[in-house]
XYZ file of C-alpha atoms in Angstrom:
784
model
C 69.283 111.130 124.262
C 65.655 110.334 122.873
C 65.823 107.480 120.801
C 63.239 109.408 118.709
C 65.614 110.954 117.368
C 66.708 107.872 115.086
C 63.520 108.267 113.178
C 64.701 108.311 109.534
C 67.905 106.393 110.314
C 68.060 102.736 108.505
C 68.402 99.605 110.099
C 72.326 99.742 109.755
C 72.572 103.529 110.916
C 70.512 103.059 113.803
C 72.561 99.299 114.923
C 75.894 101.033 114.640
C 74.541 104.196 116.871
C 73.468 101.448 119.558
C 75.814 99.302 119.829
C 78.563 100.172 122.176
C 79.511 96.946 123.883
C 82.415 96.545 122.174
C 85.018 97.746 119.443
C 83.210 98.442 116.365
C 83.981 98.992 112.153
C 81.752 100.932 110.846
C 82.177 100.569 106.786
C 80.615 103.452 105.391
C 79.893 103.594 101.523
C 79.630 106.819 99.703
C 76.964 108.561 100.348
C 75.783 106.511 102.955
C 75.612 109.246 106.065
C 78.460 108.441 107.778
C 79.089 112.140 109.783
C 74.740 111.742 110.642
C 75.987 108.062 112.369
C 78.824 109.736 114.219
C 77.411 112.469 115.724
C 74.270 111.190 116.870
C 77.007 107.740 118.117
C 78.135 110.210 120.081
C 75.189 111.709 121.481
C 74.079 108.675 121.998
C 77.246 108.386 124.245
C 76.511 111.267 126.209
C 72.906 110.140 126.736
C 74.287 106.571 128.356
C 76.257 108.624 131.187
C 79.951 108.839 129.184
C 80.965 112.338 130.585
C 82.185 114.702 127.425
C 85.499 114.831 128.685
C 85.869 110.981 128.321
C 85.189 110.767 124.829
C 87.470 111.364 122.603
C 86.660 112.193 118.482
C 89.538 111.803 115.665
C 89.161 113.551 112.389
C 91.444 114.431 110.110
C 90.536 117.977 109.127
C 89.356 121.212 111.535
C 86.188 121.185 109.062
C 84.707 117.997 109.863
C 85.243 118.561 114.234
C 84.037 122.146 113.753
C 80.663 120.317 111.857
C 79.821 117.156 113.916
C 81.087 119.382 116.719
C 77.845 122.034 116.299
C 75.369 118.754 114.609
C 76.066 117.362 118.506
C 75.658 120.790 120.469
C 72.162 120.758 118.626
C 71.252 117.286 119.908
C 72.622 117.636 122.984
C 73.381 121.010 123.823
C 76.273 123.135 123.165
C 77.257 122.954 127.271
C 77.810 118.838 126.713
C 79.643 119.263 123.621
C 82.068 122.319 124.706
C 83.776 119.177 126.863
C 84.043 116.550 124.178
C 87.869 115.840 123.819
C 87.247 116.127 119.473
C 89.417 117.596 116.618
C 92.267 116.568 114.084
C 95.127 114.096 115.341
C 97.479 116.896 115.243
C 95.283 119.272 117.436
C 94.458 116.603 120.263
C 97.840 115.044 120.289
C 99.470 118.061 120.636
C 96.922 119.184 123.235
C 98.755 115.988 125.136
C 102.018 117.310 124.204
C 101.909 120.394 126.208
C 100.570 118.542 129.355
C 102.951 116.011 129.595
C 106.102 117.872 128.188
C 108.366 117.483 130.733
C 108.295 113.470 130.523
C 109.917 114.020 126.894
C 112.588 116.537 128.031
C 110.672 119.992 126.233
C 109.868 122.749 127.651
C 105.710 123.440 127.544
C 106.480 126.569 125.278
C 107.844 124.610 122.825
C 106.967 125.582 119.246
C 105.675 124.468 116.075
C 107.702 124.594 113.037
C 105.145 124.512 109.619
C 106.805 123.112 106.248
C 108.774 126.399 105.353
C 110.479 126.318 108.615
C 111.352 122.943 108.460
C 112.698 123.551 104.722
C 114.938 126.515 106.163
C 116.321 124.504 108.413
C 117.496 122.045 106.358
C 118.548 124.476 104.011
C 120.881 125.544 106.716
C 122.025 121.987 107.591
C 122.878 120.547 104.320
C 124.655 123.743 103.384
C 126.705 123.499 107.208
C 127.010 119.979 105.764
C 128.702 121.388 102.070
C 126.318 119.142 100.078
C 124.655 120.309 97.244
C 121.395 121.768 97.500
C 120.411 121.021 93.815
C 120.563 117.614 94.389
C 119.977 117.017 98.224
C 116.599 119.173 97.386
C 115.043 120.775 101.021
C 111.367 119.866 99.938
C 112.081 116.625 98.946
C 114.428 115.592 101.810
C 111.908 116.850 104.240
C 109.151 114.802 102.285
C 111.116 111.969 102.907
C 111.717 112.375 106.721
C 108.151 113.112 107.002
C 107.476 109.524 105.678
C 109.919 107.992 108.401
C 108.179 109.600 110.772
C 104.950 108.684 109.605
C 106.148 105.106 109.896
C 108.073 105.290 113.296
C 111.659 105.288 111.606
C 113.825 107.127 113.955
C 117.441 108.630 113.029
C 119.008 105.632 114.351
C 116.618 102.947 113.430
C 116.981 104.435 109.446
C 121.198 104.840 109.762
C 121.582 100.975 110.894
C 119.330 100.007 108.040
C 121.517 98.696 105.444
C 118.638 98.225 102.708
C 117.755 101.817 103.056
C 121.204 102.634 102.528
C 121.565 100.703 99.349
C 118.601 102.562 98.129
C 120.044 106.228 98.524
C 122.906 104.939 97.086
C 120.869 104.677 94.156
C 118.915 107.626 94.814
C 122.705 109.834 95.036
C 121.524 110.561 98.118
C 123.802 108.650 101.048
C 123.897 111.805 103.035
C 120.271 111.823 104.664
C 120.578 109.116 106.985
C 122.755 112.193 108.529
C 120.934 115.327 107.737
C 117.488 113.311 108.875
C 120.024 112.681 112.883
C 121.024 116.019 113.116
C 117.571 117.536 111.970
C 115.780 115.986 114.272
C 119.026 116.924 116.945
C 118.395 120.581 115.769
C 114.996 120.684 116.077
C 114.932 119.233 120.217
C 118.002 121.966 120.555
C 115.936 124.428 119.753
C 112.759 123.031 121.719
C 110.978 122.815 118.785
C 108.663 119.753 116.831
C 107.610 119.854 113.717
C 103.882 118.766 112.242
C 104.914 114.642 112.204
C 106.462 115.264 115.676
C 103.176 115.721 117.382
C 102.541 111.996 116.089
C 106.236 110.449 116.873
C 106.238 112.486 120.425
C 102.999 110.866 121.101
C 103.569 107.533 120.598
C 106.917 107.650 122.131
C 105.419 108.997 124.897
C 102.970 106.193 126.142
C 105.626 103.851 124.668
C 108.108 104.886 127.428
C 105.820 106.210 130.327
C 103.429 103.367 130.858
C 101.902 105.514 134.115
C 101.306 108.772 131.291
C 99.790 106.290 129.291
C 97.656 104.902 131.557
C 96.362 108.432 132.549
C 94.689 108.489 129.293
C 93.585 105.218 128.686
C 91.419 105.639 131.907
C 90.384 108.730 131.129
C 89.047 108.195 127.358
C 86.559 105.177 128.451
C 85.435 105.946 124.660
C 87.375 106.130 121.335
C 85.714 107.081 117.954
C 87.977 107.845 114.269
C 86.496 109.122 111.278
C 87.756 107.846 107.823
C 90.055 105.308 109.295
C 91.217 103.984 106.025
C 93.639 107.501 105.663
C 95.563 106.533 108.830
C 98.636 106.075 108.897
C 101.087 103.301 111.049
C 101.461 106.785 113.920
C 98.318 107.144 114.060
C 97.522 103.365 114.068
C 99.750 102.544 116.472
C 98.534 105.110 118.818
C 94.876 104.316 118.928
C 95.931 101.141 119.786
C 98.063 102.045 122.604
C 94.959 103.994 123.878
C 92.540 101.414 123.757
C 93.873 98.251 123.935
C 92.872 97.607 127.170
C 89.321 98.499 127.686
C 88.510 98.078 123.753
C 85.651 100.385 123.856
C 86.399 102.170 120.269
C 84.469 102.395 116.918
C 86.497 103.601 113.252
C 84.614 104.707 110.671
C 85.647 104.675 107.144
C 84.870 103.443 103.806
C 87.927 100.762 102.263
C 87.013 101.637 98.563
C 88.023 105.393 98.998
C 91.650 104.816 100.379
C 93.675 107.259 98.011
C 96.348 109.098 100.147
C 98.769 106.481 99.797
C 101.130 108.984 98.805
C 100.770 110.798 102.200
C 101.583 107.783 104.548
C 98.020 106.304 104.598
C 97.996 102.823 104.788
C 94.921 100.550 103.474
C 95.742 97.409 105.639
C 94.831 99.473 109.190
C 90.965 98.945 107.971
C 91.249 95.816 105.875
C 93.067 94.343 108.845
C 91.274 96.195 112.082
C 89.073 93.001 112.819
C 92.170 90.614 113.196
C 93.406 93.251 115.401
C 90.327 93.694 117.743
C 89.640 90.362 117.640
C 85.969 90.621 119.278
C 85.424 93.609 116.533
C 81.395 93.570 115.506
C 81.345 94.764 111.937
C 78.147 97.279 110.410
C 77.690 98.345 106.945
C 76.472 100.971 106.004
C 75.522 100.478 102.215
C 72.703 102.756 101.107
C 73.801 105.462 99.190
C 71.566 108.964 99.448
C 73.332 110.589 97.082
C 73.201 109.441 93.382
C 70.977 107.264 91.308
C 70.854 104.058 91.250
C 72.921 103.956 87.719
C 75.746 105.805 89.033
C 75.371 103.297 92.198
C 75.708 100.415 90.576
C 78.245 101.835 87.906
C 80.387 102.266 90.766
C 79.809 98.618 92.749
C 81.002 97.025 89.078
C 83.886 98.918 88.983
C 85.080 98.109 92.997
C 84.869 95.017 92.708
C 87.598 94.277 90.061
C 89.738 95.181 93.240
C 91.268 91.993 95.551
C 91.739 93.725 99.090
C 88.426 95.143 100.125
C 85.753 94.821 102.209
C 82.866 93.547 100.476
C 79.932 95.209 100.306
C 76.616 96.190 98.243
C 75.659 99.637 98.251
C 72.320 99.819 96.447
C 70.040 103.499 96.362
C 66.844 103.805 96.258
C 67.279 107.027 94.531
C 64.847 107.442 90.868
C 67.247 105.289 88.421
C 68.746 107.903 86.721
C 70.739 107.832 83.371
C 73.514 105.392 82.552
C 77.592 107.352 82.921
C 77.720 108.567 79.353
C 81.207 107.611 78.024
C 81.928 110.275 75.435
C 85.986 109.741 72.956
C 86.987 112.523 71.520
C 89.635 113.092 69.016
C 91.806 115.496 71.005
C 92.385 117.485 74.392
C 91.597 120.341 72.911
C 88.116 118.528 71.338
C 87.901 117.107 75.229
C 87.425 120.823 76.664
C 85.075 122.011 73.997
C 83.161 119.460 74.222
C 82.896 118.839 78.102
C 81.761 123.019 78.051
C 79.368 122.332 75.135
C 77.574 119.516 77.188
C 77.842 121.376 80.497
C 76.081 124.591 78.924
C 73.484 122.461 77.526
C 72.488 120.550 80.863
C 72.629 124.036 82.618
C 70.108 125.351 80.461
C 67.949 122.039 80.630
C 68.130 121.571 84.017
C 67.820 124.798 84.779
C 70.710 124.742 87.609
C 73.632 126.699 88.577
C 77.039 126.026 87.473
C 78.584 125.393 90.851
C 76.420 122.161 90.120
C 79.090 121.108 87.971
C 82.613 119.405 88.261
C 85.586 118.681 86.312
C 87.287 115.733 87.843
C 91.579 115.469 86.621
C 94.500 112.640 87.742
C 96.907 115.085 88.110
C 97.098 119.414 88.394
C 98.563 119.840 85.347
C 95.369 118.790 83.123
C 93.636 122.056 84.326
C 95.286 124.287 82.088
C 92.907 123.313 78.769
C 89.844 123.592 80.269
C 90.883 127.122 82.334
C 91.367 128.053 78.475
C 88.613 126.639 76.715
C 86.183 128.059 79.578
C 87.604 130.982 79.624
C 87.019 131.285 75.266
C 82.741 130.489 76.306
C 82.544 132.225 79.285
C 81.862 129.794 81.841
C 82.695 130.903 85.317
C 85.122 128.457 87.404
C 87.476 127.887 89.525
C 90.411 125.648 91.126
C 89.574 123.867 94.045
C 92.117 123.311 96.550
C 94.929 125.051 94.356
C 95.878 127.529 92.047
C 94.933 128.119 88.749
C 97.117 127.240 86.251
C 98.854 130.546 84.950
C 99.534 131.325 89.427
C 101.541 128.219 89.884
C 105.409 129.731 90.783
C 107.057 127.428 88.237
C 104.664 128.858 85.504
C 104.963 132.283 86.585
C 108.495 132.457 86.967
C 108.619 130.219 83.522
C 106.906 133.164 82.068
C 108.981 135.797 83.615
C 112.100 134.279 81.334
C 109.894 134.378 78.912
C 108.770 137.816 79.160
C 112.310 138.849 79.488
C 113.438 137.866 76.279
C 110.808 139.632 74.607
C 111.394 142.673 76.835
C 114.377 143.318 79.354
C 112.891 146.466 80.350
C 110.666 144.440 82.495
C 111.065 144.832 86.060
C 108.400 142.236 87.746
C 110.490 140.099 85.594
C 113.626 141.186 85.744
C 113.536 141.263 90.026
C 111.416 137.696 90.051
C 114.360 135.719 88.451
C 117.622 137.319 88.654
C 118.620 135.096 91.397
C 116.211 132.228 90.467
C 117.208 129.542 90.071
C 120.051 131.090 92.731
C 123.021 131.946 90.994
C 124.469 134.400 93.962
C 122.748 137.511 93.186
C 121.161 138.168 96.872
C 118.897 141.295 98.138
C 121.852 143.463 98.235
C 122.869 143.835 95.035
C 119.472 143.834 93.365
C 118.799 146.883 95.909
C 122.053 148.330 94.209
C 120.783 147.551 91.064
C 117.513 149.163 92.175
C 118.821 152.134 93.507
C 121.120 153.185 90.535
C 118.490 152.546 87.976
C 116.249 154.984 89.863
C 118.786 157.833 90.551
C 119.301 157.110 86.569
C 115.956 157.011 86.066
C 116.392 153.963 83.273
C 115.257 150.151 83.873
C 117.534 147.647 85.752
C 118.320 145.715 82.713
C 120.180 149.558 81.467
C 121.791 148.966 84.731
C 123.927 145.509 84.347
C 124.546 146.608 80.414
C 126.600 149.421 81.644
C 126.712 149.152 85.377
C 129.836 151.914 85.173
C 128.562 154.281 83.349
C 125.739 154.240 85.694
C 127.866 153.810 88.901
C 127.053 150.496 89.733
C 129.305 148.701 92.620
C 129.600 145.626 92.406
C 132.958 143.436 93.905
C 134.787 141.975 90.933
C 132.753 138.096 92.037
C 129.440 139.730 92.122
C 129.859 141.660 88.959
C 130.752 138.047 86.961
C 127.151 136.555 88.214
C 125.176 139.680 87.285
C 126.714 139.762 83.864
C 126.543 136.074 83.080
C 122.881 136.376 83.877
C 122.937 139.577 81.153
C 124.527 137.284 78.557
C 121.830 134.243 79.548
C 119.104 137.206 78.683
C 120.850 138.105 75.617
C 121.042 135.070 74.416
C 116.991 134.282 74.462
C 116.583 137.952 73.362
C 118.440 137.245 70.029
C 117.139 133.234 69.690
C 113.661 134.617 70.461
C 113.882 137.205 67.015
C 114.354 134.434 64.610
C 112.997 131.044 66.406
C 109.735 129.666 66.996
C 108.377 130.085 70.495
C 108.370 125.822 71.018
C 111.619 126.277 70.323
C 112.748 129.393 72.296
C 110.991 128.358 75.697
C 112.449 124.489 75.951
C 115.865 126.551 75.549
C 114.719 128.994 78.054
C 113.328 126.188 80.427
C 116.725 124.493 79.994
C 119.580 126.719 79.923
C 117.610 129.030 82.627
C 118.497 126.467 85.268
C 114.381 125.267 85.955
C 114.921 122.116 84.894
C 117.617 121.661 87.380
C 115.733 122.742 89.699
C 112.204 121.486 89.506
C 113.374 118.275 88.514
C 116.121 117.471 91.540
C 112.737 117.745 94.111
C 110.998 114.036 93.957
C 108.681 114.473 96.328
C 104.393 114.632 95.511
C 104.562 118.314 95.008
C 107.880 118.383 93.129
C 106.275 115.367 90.878
C 103.341 118.148 90.402
C 105.244 120.778 89.648
C 106.930 119.088 86.876
C 103.759 118.151 85.671
C 102.872 121.545 85.245
C 105.816 122.598 83.323
C 105.752 119.846 80.831
C 101.858 121.052 80.271
C 102.987 124.694 80.185
C 105.348 123.621 77.454
C 102.827 120.921 75.988
C 100.531 123.916 75.573
C 103.013 125.935 73.616
C 103.551 123.316 71.572
C 99.949 123.332 70.946
C 99.629 126.996 70.643
C 102.300 126.855 67.793
C 100.385 124.057 65.975
C 97.769 125.705 66.028
C 98.830 129.200 64.471
C 101.241 127.504 62.072
C 97.945 125.402 60.543
C 95.849 128.684 60.288
C 98.657 129.942 58.031
C 101.394 131.744 60.429
C 105.131 130.149 59.425
C 106.597 131.966 62.430
C 104.975 131.776 65.657
C 106.864 134.027 68.607
C 107.032 134.104 71.959
C 105.544 137.239 72.160
C 102.432 135.757 70.223
C 102.368 133.252 72.709
C 102.789 136.180 75.793
C 99.874 138.215 74.536
C 97.669 135.016 74.277
C 98.700 134.066 77.957
C 98.589 137.856 79.441
C 94.897 137.714 78.645
C 94.349 134.529 80.272
C 96.571 135.104 83.179
C 94.828 138.647 83.982
C 91.839 137.287 84.678
C 93.198 134.895 87.576
C 93.643 137.774 89.174
C 89.697 138.703 89.074
C 87.902 136.533 91.260
C 84.246 138.122 90.980
C 82.156 137.838 93.879
C 80.017 134.976 92.693
C 80.290 131.746 94.409
C 78.635 130.010 90.951
C 81.440 128.767 89.639
C 81.833 125.212 87.904
C 84.395 123.592 90.369
C 87.849 122.153 88.417
C 90.011 120.015 90.579
C 92.060 117.032 91.033
C 90.230 113.774 92.398
C 92.059 113.974 95.447
C 90.923 116.631 96.135
C 86.580 116.191 95.437
C 86.788 113.541 98.308
C 84.261 114.271 100.219
C 82.415 116.688 97.916
C 79.496 115.944 95.656
C 77.865 117.442 92.891
C 74.739 117.109 90.446
C 77.050 116.730 87.816
C 80.723 115.148 86.872
C 82.870 114.955 84.292
C 85.961 112.914 85.337
C 88.058 113.624 82.230
C 91.437 112.296 80.855
C 90.310 108.722 80.930
C 93.452 107.625 79.192
C 96.084 105.253 79.857
C 99.416 105.828 81.670
C 97.534 109.286 82.345
C 94.564 107.364 84.219
C 95.628 105.004 85.868
C 98.875 106.518 86.217
C 102.044 104.934 84.297
C 103.787 104.793 88.005
C 100.758 102.352 88.902
C 101.522 99.606 86.230
C 104.047 97.509 87.979
C 102.354 97.068 91.213
C 98.963 95.934 91.785
C 98.763 97.792 94.989
C 98.929 100.629 93.371
C 96.416 99.749 90.726
C 94.215 99.242 92.582
C 94.486 102.697 94.601
C 93.995 104.118 91.206
C 91.154 101.952 90.633
C 89.181 103.003 94.180
C 90.482 106.943 92.953
C 88.366 106.628 89.790
C 85.544 105.032 92.429
C 85.605 108.211 93.966
C 85.515 110.119 91.371
C 82.330 108.475 89.903
C 80.699 108.162 93.372
C 80.706 112.384 93.452
C 78.039 112.290 91.346
C 74.241 112.706 91.831
C 72.644 112.963 88.519
C 75.028 112.600 85.860
C 78.220 111.509 85.006
C 80.273 111.828 82.204
C 83.385 109.947 81.204
C 85.872 112.054 79.032
C 89.222 110.685 77.186
C 91.314 111.969 73.950
C 92.684 109.954 71.330
C 95.351 112.540 70.777
C 96.685 114.453 73.577
C 99.563 116.994 74.092
C 101.899 115.235 76.696
C 105.249 115.842 77.300
C 105.704 118.511 74.984
C 104.824 116.541 71.938
C 101.026 114.435 70.907
C 100.721 111.107 71.979
C 98.024 109.101 70.769
C 96.314 107.275 73.450
C 94.061 104.315 74.498
C 90.912 104.535 77.093
C 91.651 103.798 80.391
C 91.142 99.926 81.153
C 89.440 101.516 84.109
C 86.489 102.274 81.385
C 85.889 98.450 80.559
C 85.502 97.630 84.220
C 82.438 98.961 84.632
C 79.572 96.501 83.871
C 78.367 97.703 80.188
C 74.985 98.075 81.459
C 75.604 101.093 83.306
C 77.653 102.619 80.657
C 76.068 104.584 77.398
C 78.666 104.573 74.692
C 76.298 105.583 71.988
C 76.726 109.127 72.521
C 80.606 108.471 71.868
C 80.111 106.672 68.228
C 77.801 109.563 67.334
C 80.524 112.006 67.888
C 83.497 109.826 66.764
C 82.281 107.572 63.292
C 85.892 105.564 63.087
C 87.722 104.262 65.966
C 90.700 102.565 64.039
C 93.273 105.482 64.793
C 93.164 104.672 69.151
C 96.360 102.925 70.187
C 98.714 104.573 68.185
C 102.154 105.959 69.441
C 103.733 108.947 68.945
C 107.864 108.578 68.220
C 109.800 110.958 69.478
C 114.179 111.603 68.852
C 116.066 112.285 72.171
C 119.256 114.260 72.215
C 120.072 112.564 75.871
C 119.698 108.703 76.531
C 119.242 106.856 80.231
C 116.736 109.979 81.184
C 113.139 108.431 81.054
C 112.707 106.900 83.830
C 112.627 110.113 85.974
C 108.878 110.846 83.595
C 107.402 107.812 84.080
C 109.457 106.055 80.719
C 109.069 109.458 78.776
C 111.786 112.113 78.353
C 111.141 115.808 78.918
C 109.776 117.708 76.751
C 112.992 119.767 77.414
C 115.238 117.106 76.481
C 114.734 116.688 73.218
C 116.217 117.927 70.259
C 114.771 121.185 68.397
C 112.906 120.064 65.280
C 110.051 121.651 63.089
C 106.492 120.958 64.440
C 105.174 119.328 61.368
C 107.925 116.772 61.864
C 107.732 116.077 65.239
C 103.912 114.572 65.552
C 104.370 111.184 64.462
C 100.497 110.741 63.364
C 99.100 107.419 62.345
C 99.912 106.732 58.977
C 96.094 107.609 57.755
C 96.330 110.922 59.274
C 98.357 112.661 56.034
C 100.381 116.186 56.743
C 100.022 117.909 52.767
C 103.577 119.643 53.670
C 105.627 117.861 51.314
C 103.591 117.557 48.453
C 101.631 120.095 47.494
C 103.532 122.363 45.199
C 101.321 123.584 42.453
C 97.572 123.734 42.425
C 94.805 121.789 43.126
C 96.026 118.732 41.028
C 98.582 117.762 43.657
C 96.135 118.371 46.525
C 94.373 116.067 45.309
C 97.093 113.547 44.429
C 97.960 113.528 47.852
C 94.060 112.617 49.336
C 94.089 110.295 47.050
C 96.713 108.899 48.938
C 94.944 108.561 52.435
C 91.013 107.964 51.090
C 90.862 107.658 47.472
C 88.943 110.909 47.477
C 90.177 114.295 46.724
C 89.573 117.358 48.975
C 86.671 119.591 47.938
C 83.833 122.014 49.191
C 81.209 119.910 50.534
C 83.321 117.244 51.757
C 84.243 115.534 55.381
C 87.690 115.224 56.880
C 88.570 113.848 60.086
C 91.387 116.301 62.095
C 94.179 115.406 64.000
C 93.042 117.444 66.550
C 90.043 118.994 65.714
C 87.697 115.964 65.050
C 85.361 115.734 62.211
C 84.473 118.572 60.032
C 82.708 119.810 56.537
C 85.283 121.816 54.238
C 83.533 124.706 53.934
C 86.166 126.864 51.241
C 88.725 126.326 49.593
C 91.480 129.329 48.414
C 94.950 129.519 47.126
C 97.616 127.295 44.941
C 100.696 125.459 45.990
C 101.856 126.219 49.549
C 99.348 128.955 50.005
C 96.485 126.532 49.679
C 93.898 126.899 52.135
C 91.203 125.046 53.865
C 87.944 126.956 55.767
C 86.434 124.102 57.540
C 83.573 123.512 60.279
C 84.285 121.487 62.730
C 81.409 119.666 65.046
C 82.517 120.812 68.457
C 85.688 123.011 68.242
C 84.065 125.381 65.943
C 85.234 126.686 62.146
C 88.788 126.637 61.471
C 91.466 128.073 58.675
C 94.216 125.673 57.633
C 97.269 125.968 55.917
C 97.296 123.031 54.036
C 100.561 122.521 54.197
C 100.703 122.164 57.731
C 97.064 120.423 58.786
C 97.487 116.428 59.670
C 94.024 115.129 58.817
C 92.137 112.412 56.560
C 89.396 112.454 53.660
C 85.799 110.424 54.826
């Protein structure tokens, strides 16, 4: 390769490309040109006489492998690039397993199970063993087995480990070791591997067959690994098996961006690499080509707070740029509104596209409030790497029950949930109900209400199950006619069995589904609270469905334009970059997650996650948090994340927050909630789920700081009582022209007061959420 092709490389990049005399570790800071270094290094190896098939390059995504191969082809020609052993760990090792199948006792045509296949197999095993699939939930069990395989723990090793068995006893799944053993045996019996087996069997192949291992050691004269901080134990051990003699290896990564421990990634693999390969040479790519100096400086000052790291000093020679902006808002509603307005302002001012913006959050459930706000403000968006909130399965299941409580003749809702959660009503039974309904020209609901009249032929046991479902929906219908939507919703989620089904799954995916359900309830509570403050004392589930149907209908309209704001979790954002980034929800127990509070190691990963979020931005970075947020079905008062103060003050502009929020005395108050069950809070990070709380009026459920006052108890007859109330809070009467601070809407000016007693209303113009009409007996505010 002509060394002129390295023109434009900085010294560190050039040295990392040219050094190939031994093991090397390339620590590539955010935006430092990592991919460019990797591709040119491979091209340089080819130029130095390495045959394409003697180079093994391992990546984590097919997209990364494809892009690297295309870049290499431009440099060295497509013919040379074609024969490289380049791909994901799984694709490359599957290729090896196909060639060496006999040594493992598999046929050459063994098949690969996807997660759906694996869950179905586990479901059958659990049923055959006579176990409760609500306790031994297939998806959760599969997650545990996957973790064990990634740690190279065999069924035999697991069965002999008493500590693991004791943990399973505490988790009420003592038969896990037997399920694991049976699952592995059934896969082998069926000539099948699952996704994790590709790594497990590759390791065992090399461990048990020295001649085979030596064959591939001789073949792969140079090994390169991308994103080494994301490797798990199995990947780490296989790389060692292939390189321990020759030690011609280069791994690239950034310990500061190690954020996938929940998938089995182990940061120690990159932190201890120099100890394992004692002659390793370390290269640090410290120049950031992406971001302004302010953004890079802020990220540096944050990550320096971590103890376990390879120290580096990332710098930028781009423009100095503006400081990160810290925005404090009164509530999650105001947070979303402020973000929408700021985004629109920057788009107009800079003349940029919507696709230049990203909203990053800690949990998937946080997308809901931004989706709703963006729709109301006609801001196009897409959910990156996931589904829109109202398109997620658990949400659609719940909404289907809501629809049946209002309209039991809704056929699609009926078919969606008649056997979810599973209640023994199979497809054959559903088919009979549909046939009877079609023959008589009536709804499915009519058929199960009068089965004899419509000739529904069911045995006694099946009829009892169908009638139990009918009774359940009838109960929901009756409640929906008299109770507010939040009460009905909580009862449906609990009594339908959705709670038991979703909360039995302890996997990361299961946790995300739980958070989505809690967010739905929070949205429902917020909807009821807003409507009651506006004067609607009876907020029905039908009212809520009318609102949601308009939102969910838009989910199906993808449109043809790619010019959309990206909404995503920070985990999904890794590897991406945007001109402007909003990192939202920066509150204690949300980000960092409450689950990390007792573990210094997990807290460091949460800080790395924040580092990843900040370094996605090239020009503008906004950090937002709310003093109050509907979570777990209630209003909670929060403090800003500790991570905000981890950033050196010279990189953060807090004046914007101060100008929008004149008083900060209420941050830190916690809401109080009464529970109807005990000893269940540990499943929810110290919180009981919303569906487990006693039903009580919304205005008494929310316990605000004392200087927020609800007029509900004292407004009984005209302005005198009203003035008396507000004198308690600020020694000033509420009047046209005065400023108030509302618990959820922030600061506003009273424009009009009308009505008396319980019908007294105030029209208030709020800074960020527009004009609201508040029924004062329900409103929570203080006079400034």
